[in-house]
């Protein structure tokens, strides 16, 4: 437990660190990668790149927000538990170890000292506070590692899989199915969770680790992910261009705190844009036997980018409790209204307000941050309470 003196010092100095802005985390990452370059094989270096010279990277901003949140709630750590769970789940996908927490802590304290020179008493207080937080993460992550290892078909660390299917779903999205090289069972997972994939190749400067949402319901035999080709995406382009049927990849057990969690009688609406449909697809396939209404609401640019169109239509046609609606932002001349898509333009929920008005309905959302903010605002205006809105960000987490 933290002493009251430590709590007081951390809370009193937190505004000083906040005032320093993301310069703290920029300095931290630069320092850490300079002294421990091996960590470049763990961190997503793409998230370290600034979008312009004035804005911090998404990863740096996420760390800055986390440091401020911890300091401001150091006397009420229960408030942070949801964030701890989200980060701990992600860390297990990177196989983070206790030793790495020591490395991060040493560079964080050195950064505070080098930028702010707060004195030894302040540094000691922050060291104590960091130690408590690190132990919370270490203990929770050890639990997750053990849970994954104890599952039927589960494992800890990396496991070799074979690509047994590669299917192009749209102009930009391709699906990959992985089957264990040892021909054993695969661990179950919760619809909405993601899979960690480790990529090492001559054309890549560092080992690259990515998490991709599982895009099919659990089946105990294999895993499927559906990957969007990003113009600057090192791993997405490598998967699309280089990985083929028969190739072997190394995977880490499924993880994530975003997953379907409703009672059989609870109505559900799944809302997605673009490749955000991937976790929604795993949920939808799981909900085919659901006892309440299920809405599938998907937005995409046009038919060229519309993945799994026929599959979704088949599920809706074969299960009366499922309603599927699609929005095309800019239909092409060959896209057919009422056949390929239902609405043109942005996904406006007012068009279907009556269909989503059940006060017990839960909403799961995934897509670009701007899209999810747009949806969350509409849901709140329609009277949906925040406890019924669940969402996933691809990349560092942000609050809607």
C-alpha positions as MATLAB code, in Angstrom:
seq = 'XXXXXXXXXXXXXXXXXXXXXXXXXXXXXXXXXXXXXXXXXXXXXXXXXXXXXXXXXXXXXXXXXXXXXXXXXXXXXXXXXXXXXXXXXXXXXXXXXXXXXXXXXXXXXXXXXXXXXXXXXXXXXXXXXXXXXXXXXXXXXXXXXXXXXXXXXXXXXXXXXXXXXXXXXXXXXXXXXXXXXXXXXXXXXXXXXXXXXXXXXXXXXXXXXXXXXXXXXXXXXXXXXXXXXXXXXXXXXXXXXXXXXXXXXXXXXXXXXXXXXXXXXXXXXXXXXXXXXXXXXXXXXXXXXXXXXXXXXXXXXXXXXXXXXXXXXXXXXXXXXXXXXXXXXXXXXXXXXXXXXXXXXXXXXXXXXXXXXXXXXXXXXXXXXXXXXXXXXXXXXXXXXXXXXXXXXXXXXXXX';
ca = [
       0.000    0.000    0.000;
       1.125    3.516   -0.699;
       1.909    5.806    2.196;
      -0.141    8.964    2.584;
       3.036   10.983    2.083;
       3.613    9.330   -1.296;
       0.013    9.926   -2.324;
       0.234   13.590   -1.374;
       3.506   14.105   -3.252;
       2.308   12.392   -6.410;
      -0.992   14.274   -6.474;
       0.704   17.601   -5.833;
       3.308   17.092   -8.563;
       0.927   15.588  -11.130;
      -0.111   19.065  -12.420;
       3.559   19.864  -13.079;
       3.933   16.770  -15.249;
       0.618   17.508  -16.953;
       1.787   21.045  -17.706;
       4.898   19.629  -19.364;
       2.564   18.011  -21.851;
       3.379   15.107  -24.151;
       6.999   16.297  -24.202;
       7.391   13.991  -21.200;
       6.354   10.895  -23.095;
       8.238   11.923  -26.244;
      11.403   12.194  -24.176;
      10.592    8.921  -22.417;
      10.198    6.899  -25.619;
      13.259    8.411  -27.243;
      15.314    7.652  -24.144;
      14.003    4.118  -23.774;
      14.581    3.139  -27.406;
      18.071    4.659  -27.295;
      19.081    2.636  -24.225;
      16.970   -0.464  -24.924;
      16.649   -0.785  -28.711;
      15.500   -4.402  -28.306;
      12.119   -2.994  -27.283;
      11.604   -1.845  -30.873;
      10.780   -5.501  -31.541;
       7.841   -5.207  -29.146;
       6.402   -1.726  -29.603;
       4.514   -0.838  -32.762;
       6.966    1.697  -34.146;
       4.316    3.024  -36.546;
       2.459    4.335  -33.508;
       5.584    6.298  -32.557;
       5.419    8.425  -35.697;
       3.981   11.926  -35.415;
       1.288   12.861  -37.877;
       2.918   16.261  -38.017;
       5.680   18.060  -36.168;
       3.428   19.463  -33.469;
       1.245   16.514  -32.528;
       2.436   13.591  -30.385;
       2.089   10.096  -31.751;
      -0.974    8.075  -30.787;
       1.086    5.800  -28.527;
       2.813    8.723  -26.815;
      -0.512   10.463  -26.242;
      -1.978    7.275  -24.797;
       0.889    6.963  -22.321;
       0.636   10.621  -21.332;
      -3.085   10.215  -20.641;
      -2.437    7.067  -18.623;
       0.219    8.739  -16.465;
      -2.083   11.673  -15.731;
      -5.044    9.405  -14.954;
      -2.975    7.309  -12.553;
      -1.596   10.322  -10.714;
      -5.008   11.953  -10.372;
      -6.602    8.762   -9.047;
      -3.733    7.401   -7.001;
      -5.885    7.440   -3.863;
      -8.769    5.681   -5.620;
      -7.231    2.993   -7.829;
     -10.566    1.196   -8.232;
     -11.504    3.883  -10.767;
      -8.641    2.718  -12.956;
      -9.473   -0.993  -12.989;
     -11.280   -0.960  -16.379;
      -8.275    0.750  -17.966;
      -5.916   -1.659  -16.212;
      -7.821   -4.620  -17.643;
      -7.729   -3.201  -21.177;
      -3.971   -2.578  -21.025;
      -3.198   -5.883  -19.291;
      -5.056   -7.819  -21.983;
      -3.084   -6.011  -24.683;
       0.196   -6.583  -22.839;
      -0.316  -10.345  -22.813;
      -0.571  -10.209  -26.598;
       2.914   -8.636  -26.564;
       4.143  -11.219  -24.011;
       5.193   -8.425  -21.663;
       7.310   -9.653  -18.735;
       7.964   -8.353  -15.224;
      11.540   -7.403  -16.188;
      10.249   -5.062  -18.858;
       8.242   -3.159  -16.261;
      11.513   -2.451  -14.478;
      13.014   -1.078  -17.693;
      10.010    1.159  -18.348;
       9.992    2.390  -14.751;
      13.670    3.334  -14.804;
      13.244    5.382  -17.979;
      10.062    7.049  -16.734;
      11.759    8.206  -13.537;
      14.850    9.315  -15.441;
      12.643   11.318  -17.797;
      10.926   13.113  -14.914;
      14.334   13.877  -13.400;
      15.925   15.076  -16.644;
      13.016   17.270  -17.739;
      11.694   18.593  -14.438;
      14.444   18.104  -11.792;
      11.859   17.721   -8.999;
      14.262   16.496   -6.310;
      14.902   13.099   -4.740;
      11.845   13.081   -2.477;
       9.527   13.471   -5.478;
      11.425   10.854   -7.486;
      11.205    8.404   -4.587;
       7.450    8.976   -4.307;
       6.913    8.398   -8.023;
       9.126    5.296   -7.854;
       6.969    3.897   -5.069;
       3.778    4.760   -6.916;
       5.038    3.223  -10.151;
       6.051    0.066   -8.301;
       2.532   -0.398   -6.958;
       0.966    0.117  -10.384;
       3.498   -2.181  -12.061;
       2.700   -4.960   -9.596;
      -1.017   -4.589  -10.325;
      -0.324   -5.105  -14.013;
       2.206   -7.897  -13.488;
      -0.178   -9.855  -11.271;
      -3.153   -9.441  -13.591;
      -1.116  -10.352  -16.651;
       0.207  -13.470  -14.942;
      -3.398  -14.467  -14.276;
      -4.284  -14.015  -17.967;
      -1.219  -15.996  -19.085;
      -2.197  -18.801  -16.713;
      -5.846  -18.724  -17.788;
      -4.835  -19.055  -21.442;
      -2.409  -21.860  -20.651;
      -5.041  -23.789  -18.671;
      -7.703  -23.681  -21.404;
      -8.368  -26.728  -23.539;
      -6.208  -26.083  -26.592;
      -4.591  -23.153  -24.818;
      -0.954  -22.146  -24.634;
       1.428  -19.544  -23.282;
       3.872  -17.665  -25.467;
       4.014  -18.123  -29.235;
       2.560  -21.114  -31.069;
       3.106  -22.065  -34.688;
       0.114  -22.087  -37.039;
      -0.321  -22.806  -40.734;
      -2.297  -20.615  -43.125;
      -4.998  -22.967  -44.418;
      -7.169  -20.407  -46.204;
      -6.638  -16.960  -47.721;
      -9.677  -15.221  -49.168;
     -10.099  -11.729  -50.588;
     -13.312  -10.253  -49.191;
     -13.200   -6.841  -50.871;
     -10.747   -4.584  -52.687;
      -9.055   -3.817  -49.366;
      -9.867   -6.678  -46.956;
      -8.461  -10.215  -47.034;
      -9.156  -13.021  -44.558;
      -6.646  -15.546  -43.265;
      -7.518  -18.810  -41.537;
      -4.891  -20.331  -39.240;
      -4.766  -23.982  -38.134;
      -2.299  -25.272  -35.496;
       0.869  -26.765  -37.005;
       0.706  -29.431  -34.293;
      -2.856  -30.274  -35.423;
      -4.093  -29.792  -31.887;
      -7.153  -27.993  -30.588;
      -7.263  -24.206  -30.388;
      -8.317  -22.290  -27.304;
     -11.809  -20.869  -27.141;
     -12.286  -17.099  -27.108;
     -15.000  -14.524  -26.601;
     -16.488  -12.981  -29.779;
     -14.912   -9.545  -30.148;
     -11.450  -10.492  -28.893;
      -8.291  -10.273  -30.988;
      -5.386  -12.511  -31.958;
      -1.717  -11.566  -31.690;
       0.483  -12.265  -34.710;
       4.294  -12.000  -34.780;
       5.972  -11.200  -38.088;
       9.704  -11.399  -38.781;
      10.976  -10.886  -42.320;
      14.080   -9.629  -44.100;
      12.177   -6.668  -45.532;
      11.052   -5.525  -42.067;
      13.510   -3.606  -39.898;
      12.079   -4.967  -36.646;
       9.949   -7.838  -35.493;
       6.396   -6.587  -35.852;
       3.556   -7.550  -33.513;
      -0.041   -6.787  -34.352;
      -3.447   -7.633  -32.957;
      -6.288   -8.398  -35.362;
      -9.865   -9.042  -34.316;
     -11.051  -12.597  -34.762;
     -13.695  -12.424  -37.483;
     -15.470  -15.752  -36.970;
     -17.333  -17.418  -34.119;
     -15.204  -19.823  -32.019;
     -15.014  -23.329  -33.501;
     -12.174  -25.077  -31.555;
     -10.386  -25.939  -34.836;
      -8.913  -22.719  -36.274;
      -8.800  -18.943  -36.107;
      -9.759  -16.389  -38.750;
      -8.731  -12.757  -39.011;
      -9.731  -10.251  -41.700;
      -7.106   -7.623  -42.460;
      -7.484   -4.295  -44.246;
      -4.602   -3.275  -46.482;
      -3.427    0.089  -45.159;
      -1.447    2.277  -47.554;
       1.398    2.687  -45.036;
       0.768   -0.515  -43.103;
       3.942   -2.588  -42.828;
       2.230   -5.721  -41.552;
      -1.060   -5.443  -43.439;
       0.787   -5.132  -46.754;
       3.134   -7.974  -45.820;
       0.192  -10.248  -45.010;
      -1.667   -9.347  -48.203;
       1.363   -9.673  -50.470;
       3.613  -12.286  -48.873;
       1.595  -14.671  -46.707;
      -0.083  -17.511  -48.593;
      -1.703  -20.882  -47.949;
       0.827  -23.279  -46.464;
       2.954  -20.577  -44.831;
       3.625  -20.733  -41.099;
       3.049  -17.904  -38.639;
       3.501  -17.466  -34.903;
       0.427  -16.536  -32.895;
      -0.296  -15.575  -29.306;
      -3.500  -16.669  -27.587;
      -6.643  -14.523  -28.056;
      -7.083  -11.627  -25.650;
      -9.023   -8.398  -25.215;
     -11.589   -6.813  -22.928;
     -14.056   -5.995  -25.721;
     -16.377   -8.923  -26.262;
     -20.021   -9.899  -26.513;
     -21.503  -10.238  -23.038;
     -25.297  -10.293  -22.999;
     -28.071  -12.513  -21.693;
     -29.968  -14.604  -24.274;
     -33.039  -12.350  -23.942;
     -31.113   -9.073  -24.442;
     -31.587   -7.364  -27.835;
     -28.325   -6.407  -29.515;
     -27.274   -3.914  -32.182;
     -23.897   -4.297  -33.873;
     -22.612   -1.113  -35.525;
     -19.484   -0.966  -37.670;
     -17.687    0.939  -40.399;
     -15.097   -0.424  -42.799;
     -12.865   -3.103  -41.336;
     -14.530   -2.451  -37.975;
     -16.926   -5.196  -38.997;
     -14.386   -7.861  -38.018;
     -15.219   -8.239  -34.289;
     -18.881   -7.593  -35.115;
     -18.819  -10.545  -37.517;
     -17.638  -12.908  -34.793;
     -20.448  -11.593  -32.601;
     -23.075  -11.916  -35.328;
     -22.161  -15.524  -36.086;
     -22.394  -16.258  -32.365;
     -25.805  -14.555  -32.162;
     -27.444  -16.718  -34.829;
     -29.121  -18.692  -32.021;
     -29.907  -15.616  -29.914;
     -33.368  -15.377  -28.379;
     -33.796  -11.622  -28.908;
     -33.610   -9.229  -31.847;
     -30.212   -8.561  -33.435;
     -29.452   -5.580  -35.700;
     -26.456   -5.467  -38.013;
     -25.689   -1.878  -39.079;
     -22.686   -1.424  -41.334;
     -21.235    1.576  -43.149;
     -18.690    1.436  -45.940;
     -17.616    3.536  -48.913;
     -19.150    1.457  -51.704;
     -19.502   -2.052  -53.055;
     -15.803   -2.371  -53.858;
     -15.000   -2.048  -50.146;
     -17.996   -3.987  -48.828;
     -16.632   -7.169  -47.225;
     -18.735  -10.218  -46.373;
     -21.804   -8.771  -48.094;
     -23.210  -12.117  -49.222;
     -22.349  -13.850  -45.959;
     -24.216  -11.253  -43.899;
     -27.193  -11.387  -46.231;
     -27.319  -15.178  -45.899;
     -27.235  -15.027  -42.107;
     -30.058  -12.473  -42.047;
     -32.152  -14.485  -44.517;
     -31.781  -17.681  -42.508;
     -32.432  -16.174  -39.071;
     -35.590  -14.111  -38.667;
     -34.371  -12.324  -35.528;
     -31.433  -10.766  -37.478;
     -31.919   -7.537  -39.456;
     -29.028   -6.335  -41.619;
     -28.803   -2.762  -42.965;
     -25.974   -1.193  -44.930;
     -24.962    2.392  -45.676;
     -22.780    3.300  -48.702;
     -21.157    6.701  -48.419;
     -20.424    7.017  -52.158;
     -22.079    4.250  -54.197;
     -20.621    3.490  -57.609;
     -22.687    3.296  -60.768;
     -22.904   -0.473  -60.402;
     -24.056   -0.461  -56.753;
     -27.751   -1.262  -56.554;
     -30.020    0.464  -53.984;
     -32.065   -1.957  -51.845;
     -29.953   -4.806  -53.200;
     -26.354   -3.920  -52.319;
     -27.094   -1.195  -49.779;
     -30.067    0.309  -47.921;
     -29.058    3.928  -47.300;
     -26.707    6.400  -48.935;
     -24.485    8.750  -46.964;
     -23.533    8.644  -43.301;
     -25.003    6.125  -40.873;
     -27.835    8.196  -39.430;
     -29.590    6.341  -36.626;
     -32.677    8.578  -36.784;
     -33.673    6.638  -39.890;
     -34.164    3.527  -37.776;
     -34.844    5.024  -34.344;
     -37.890    2.825  -33.721;
     -35.891   -0.296  -34.483;
     -33.288    0.446  -31.807;
     -35.541    1.978  -29.153;
     -35.754   -1.015  -26.794;
     -34.496    0.291  -23.406;
     -32.745   -3.019  -22.703;
     -30.834   -3.123  -26.001;
     -27.030   -3.187  -25.916;
     -24.892   -1.612  -28.633;
     -21.476   -2.811  -29.809;
     -19.516   -0.479  -32.054;
     -16.229   -0.653  -33.955;
     -14.711    1.541  -36.648;
     -12.620    4.703  -37.072;
     -12.555    6.987  -34.031;
     -14.509    9.753  -35.789;
     -17.184    7.274  -36.818;
     -17.565    5.891  -33.305;
     -17.754    9.375  -31.823;
     -20.463   10.185  -34.371;
     -22.401    7.032  -33.417;
     -21.961    7.512  -29.670;
     -23.313   11.063  -29.908;
     -26.385    9.832  -31.773;
     -27.000    7.007  -29.320;
     -26.804    9.345  -26.343;
     -29.194   11.782  -28.049;
     -31.589    8.863  -28.537;
     -31.495    8.199  -24.802;
     -29.149    5.217  -24.744;
     -27.273    5.059  -21.436;
     -23.483    4.757  -21.514;
     -23.515    1.380  -19.762;
     -25.216   -0.078  -22.852;
     -22.618    1.271  -25.309;
     -19.525   -0.893  -25.869;
     -16.760   -0.112  -28.338;
     -13.295   -1.088  -29.535;
     -10.498    1.097  -30.903;
      -7.936   -0.301  -33.328;
      -4.612    0.969  -31.968;
      -4.107    2.923  -28.713;
      -7.381    3.300  -26.817;
      -9.287    6.576  -26.837;
     -12.379    7.626  -24.927;
     -15.379    8.489  -27.104;
];
